[in-house]
Coordinates of C-alpha atoms in Angstrom, one line a residue:
X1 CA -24.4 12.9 0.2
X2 CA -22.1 9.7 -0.2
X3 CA -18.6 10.7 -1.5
X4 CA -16.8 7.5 -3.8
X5 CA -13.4 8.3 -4.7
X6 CA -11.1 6.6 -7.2
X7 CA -7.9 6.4 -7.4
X8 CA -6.3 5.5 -10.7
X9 CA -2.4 4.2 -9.4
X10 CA -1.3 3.9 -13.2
X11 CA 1.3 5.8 -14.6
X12 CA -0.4 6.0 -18.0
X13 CA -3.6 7.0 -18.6
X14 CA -5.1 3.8 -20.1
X15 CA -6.6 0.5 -18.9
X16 CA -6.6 1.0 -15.2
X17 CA -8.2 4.5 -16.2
X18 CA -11.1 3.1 -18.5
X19 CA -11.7 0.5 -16.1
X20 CA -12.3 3.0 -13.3
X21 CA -14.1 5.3 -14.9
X22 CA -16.7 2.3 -15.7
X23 CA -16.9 1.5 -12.3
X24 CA -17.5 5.3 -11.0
X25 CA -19.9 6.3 -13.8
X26 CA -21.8 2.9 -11.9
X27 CA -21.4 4.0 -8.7
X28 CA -22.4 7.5 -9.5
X29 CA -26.0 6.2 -10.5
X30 CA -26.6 5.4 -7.3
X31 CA -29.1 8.2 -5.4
X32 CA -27.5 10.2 -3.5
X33 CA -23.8 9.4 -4.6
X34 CA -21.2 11.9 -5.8
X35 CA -18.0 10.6 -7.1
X36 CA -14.4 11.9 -7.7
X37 CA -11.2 10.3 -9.9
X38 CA -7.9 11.5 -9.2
X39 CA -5.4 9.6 -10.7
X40 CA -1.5 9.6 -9.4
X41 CA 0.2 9.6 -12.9
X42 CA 2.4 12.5 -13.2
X43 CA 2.2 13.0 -9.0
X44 CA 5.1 13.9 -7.1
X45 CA 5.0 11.9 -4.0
X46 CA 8.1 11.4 -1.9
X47 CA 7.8 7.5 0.1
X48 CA 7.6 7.3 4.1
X49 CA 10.7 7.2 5.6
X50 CA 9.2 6.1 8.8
X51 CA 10.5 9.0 11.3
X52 CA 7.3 9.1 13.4
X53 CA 7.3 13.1 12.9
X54 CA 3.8 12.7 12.3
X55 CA 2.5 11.1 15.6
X56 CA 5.0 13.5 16.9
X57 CA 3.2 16.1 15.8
X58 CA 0.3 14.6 16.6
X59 CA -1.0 14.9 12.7
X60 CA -3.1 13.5 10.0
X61 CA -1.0 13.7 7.2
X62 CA 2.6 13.7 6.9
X63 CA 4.5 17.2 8.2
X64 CA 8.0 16.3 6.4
X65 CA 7.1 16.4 3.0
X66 CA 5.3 19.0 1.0
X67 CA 4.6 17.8 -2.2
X68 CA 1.2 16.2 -3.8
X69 CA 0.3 14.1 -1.5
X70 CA -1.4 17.3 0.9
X71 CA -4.7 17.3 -1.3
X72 CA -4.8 13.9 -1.5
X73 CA -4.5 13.3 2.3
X74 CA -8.7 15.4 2.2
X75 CA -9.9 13.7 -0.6
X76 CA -9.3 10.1 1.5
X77 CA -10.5 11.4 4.4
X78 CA -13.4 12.8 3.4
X79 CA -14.6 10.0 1.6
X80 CA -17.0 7.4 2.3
X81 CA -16.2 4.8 -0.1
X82 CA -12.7 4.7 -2.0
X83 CA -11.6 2.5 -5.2
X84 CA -7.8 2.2 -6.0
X85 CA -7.1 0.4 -9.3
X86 CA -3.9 -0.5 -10.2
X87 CA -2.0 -2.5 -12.8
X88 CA 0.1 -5.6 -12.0
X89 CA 4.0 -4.5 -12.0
X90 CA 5.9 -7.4 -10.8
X91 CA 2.7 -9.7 -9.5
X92 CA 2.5 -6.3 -7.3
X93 CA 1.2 -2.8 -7.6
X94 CA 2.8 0.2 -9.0
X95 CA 5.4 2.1 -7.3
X96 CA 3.1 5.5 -7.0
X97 CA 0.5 3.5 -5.3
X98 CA 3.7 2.1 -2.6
X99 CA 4.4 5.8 -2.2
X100 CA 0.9 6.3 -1.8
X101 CA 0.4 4.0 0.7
X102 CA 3.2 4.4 2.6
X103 CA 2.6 8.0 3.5
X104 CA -0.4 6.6 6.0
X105 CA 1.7 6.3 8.7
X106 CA -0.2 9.5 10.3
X107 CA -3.5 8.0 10.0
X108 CA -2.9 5.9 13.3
X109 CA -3.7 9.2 15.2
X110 CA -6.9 9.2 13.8
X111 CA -7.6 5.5 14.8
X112 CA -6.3 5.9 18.5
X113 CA -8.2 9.3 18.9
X114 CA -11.5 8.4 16.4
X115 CA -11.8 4.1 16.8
X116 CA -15.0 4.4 14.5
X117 CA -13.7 6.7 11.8
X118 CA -12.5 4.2 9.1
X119 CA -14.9 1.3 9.7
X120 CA -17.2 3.4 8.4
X121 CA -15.6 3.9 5.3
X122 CA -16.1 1.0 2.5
X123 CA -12.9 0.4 0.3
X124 CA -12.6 -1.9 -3.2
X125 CA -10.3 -3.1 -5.4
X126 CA -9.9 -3.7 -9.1
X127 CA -6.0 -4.6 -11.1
X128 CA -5.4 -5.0 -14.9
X129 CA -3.4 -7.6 -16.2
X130 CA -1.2 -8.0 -19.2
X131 CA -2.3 -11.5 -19.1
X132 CA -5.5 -13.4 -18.0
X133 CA -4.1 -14.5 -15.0
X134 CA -1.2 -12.1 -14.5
X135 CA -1.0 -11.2 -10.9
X136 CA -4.3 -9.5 -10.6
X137 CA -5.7 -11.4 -7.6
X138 CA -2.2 -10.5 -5.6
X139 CA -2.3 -6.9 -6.6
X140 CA -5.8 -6.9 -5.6
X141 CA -5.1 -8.5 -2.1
X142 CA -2.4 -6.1 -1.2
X143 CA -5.0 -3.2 -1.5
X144 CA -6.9 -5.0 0.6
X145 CA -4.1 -5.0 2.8
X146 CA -4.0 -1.8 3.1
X147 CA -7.5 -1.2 3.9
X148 CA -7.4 -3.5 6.5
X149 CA -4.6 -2.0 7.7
X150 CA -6.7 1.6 8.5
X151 CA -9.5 -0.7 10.0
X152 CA -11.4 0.3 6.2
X153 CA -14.1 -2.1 5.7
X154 CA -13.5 -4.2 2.3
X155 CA -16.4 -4.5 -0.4
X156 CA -15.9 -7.3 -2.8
X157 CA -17.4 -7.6 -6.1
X158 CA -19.9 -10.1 -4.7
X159 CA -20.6 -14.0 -6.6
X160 CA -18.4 -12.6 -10.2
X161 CA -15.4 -11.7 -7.9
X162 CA -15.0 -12.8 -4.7
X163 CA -12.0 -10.3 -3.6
X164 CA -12.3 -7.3 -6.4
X165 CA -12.3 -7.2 -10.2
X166 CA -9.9 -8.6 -12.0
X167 CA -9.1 -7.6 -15.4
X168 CA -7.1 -8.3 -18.7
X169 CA -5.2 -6.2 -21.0
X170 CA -2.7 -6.7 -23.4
X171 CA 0.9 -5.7 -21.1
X172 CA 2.4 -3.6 -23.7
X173 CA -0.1 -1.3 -24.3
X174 CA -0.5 -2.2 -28.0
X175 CA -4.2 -2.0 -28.5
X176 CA -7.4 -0.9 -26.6
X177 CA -8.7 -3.1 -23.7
X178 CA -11.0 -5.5 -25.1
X179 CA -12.3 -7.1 -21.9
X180 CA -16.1 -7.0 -21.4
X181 CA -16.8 -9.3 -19.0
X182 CA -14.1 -7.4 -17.2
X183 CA -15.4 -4.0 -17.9
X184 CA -19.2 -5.5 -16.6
X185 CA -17.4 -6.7 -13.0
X186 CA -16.1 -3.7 -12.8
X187 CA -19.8 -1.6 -13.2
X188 CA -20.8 -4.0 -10.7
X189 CA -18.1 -3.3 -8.0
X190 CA -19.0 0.5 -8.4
X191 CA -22.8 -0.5 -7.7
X192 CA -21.6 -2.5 -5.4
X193 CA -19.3 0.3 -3.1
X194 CA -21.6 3.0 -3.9
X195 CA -24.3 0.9 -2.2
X196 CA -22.4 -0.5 1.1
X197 CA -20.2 2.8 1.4
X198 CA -24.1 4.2 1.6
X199 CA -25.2 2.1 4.1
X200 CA -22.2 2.7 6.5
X201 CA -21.8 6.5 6.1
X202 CA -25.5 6.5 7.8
X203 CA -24.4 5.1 11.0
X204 CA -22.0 7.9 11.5
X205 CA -24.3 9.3 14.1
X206 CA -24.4 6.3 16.1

């Protein structure tokens, strides 16, 4: 069984949410393909403050902090493909996705101990925009980031988005997202990670 996860890094449960759940409900047609959306809104989750403790320790996950990050720290590992949507605060993403991020610091013990543990893993972004062209391409680039920095090999959203999906929603929340072209990218990136994240999780014997 291939495991997708999303992970919704709005703080509202809006846009970013509809938008990911489109793309999951794609990905989930996919035989074979189970999928799981956990969204950080309402998450306490304290930032890294870089103290090494966790290669110290020699651990996966961080051993300062006990707060909502521990489930979280499974749920990524044990996934074959992962998601992450967020909205564009600041032409960047949202603070709970920086926490989010930061608290990876342990996964460089995996990498030096397991080389081939994350390449196998497929990652994808999608951002929401309060404008047409609001920042969405930068947020979406700094998740790449992210996955390139765990060695996580990137799926794009293939010829209607050549980095992730980027989509468009009014910035103050004042009506539903109205975005279909949007909303159909976004199907097609779940198709698209369900598919490749497939693929990869059969090499894991090799």
């Amino acid at each position: 069984m291939t495991k997708i996860l999303g992970i919704c890094a709005s703080p509202r449960k809006k846009s970013s949410y509809t938008a990911l759940v489109a793309a999951m409900e794609s990905a989930a047609q996919i035989q074979g393909v189970e999928t799981e959306l956990v969204e950080l809104k309402g998450k306490k989750i304290a930032p890294c403050i870089h103290c090494n403790k966790c290669l110290k320790d020699k651990a996966d996950r961080c051993t300062v902090y006990e707060d909502d990050m521990a489930p979280l720290y499974d749920k990524f590992y044990e996934a074959d493909g992962i998601l992450i949507i967020s909205p564009v605060y600041d032409m960047n993403y949202t603070p709970q996705l920086a926490a989010f991020f930061s608290r990876f610091r342990s996964s460089w013990s995996i990498g030096m101990t397991r080389p081939d543990f994350f390449i196998r893993k497929a990652g994808a972004a999608m951002s929401v925009g309060g404008t047409r062209n609001g920042g969405q391409e930068a947020v979406i680039q700094s998740i790449h980031n992210f996955y390139h920095t765990q060695g996580i090999t990137v799926c794009n959203s293939g010829g209607a988005g050549y980095a992730g999906t980027s989509l468009w929603s009014p910035g103050d929340g004042s009506t539903t997202m109205d975005d279909p072209f949007g909303l159909d990218n976004a199907k097609g990136l779940g198709t698209r990670l369900a598919k490749t994240a497939t693929w990869l999780s059969q090499g894991k014997s090799l």
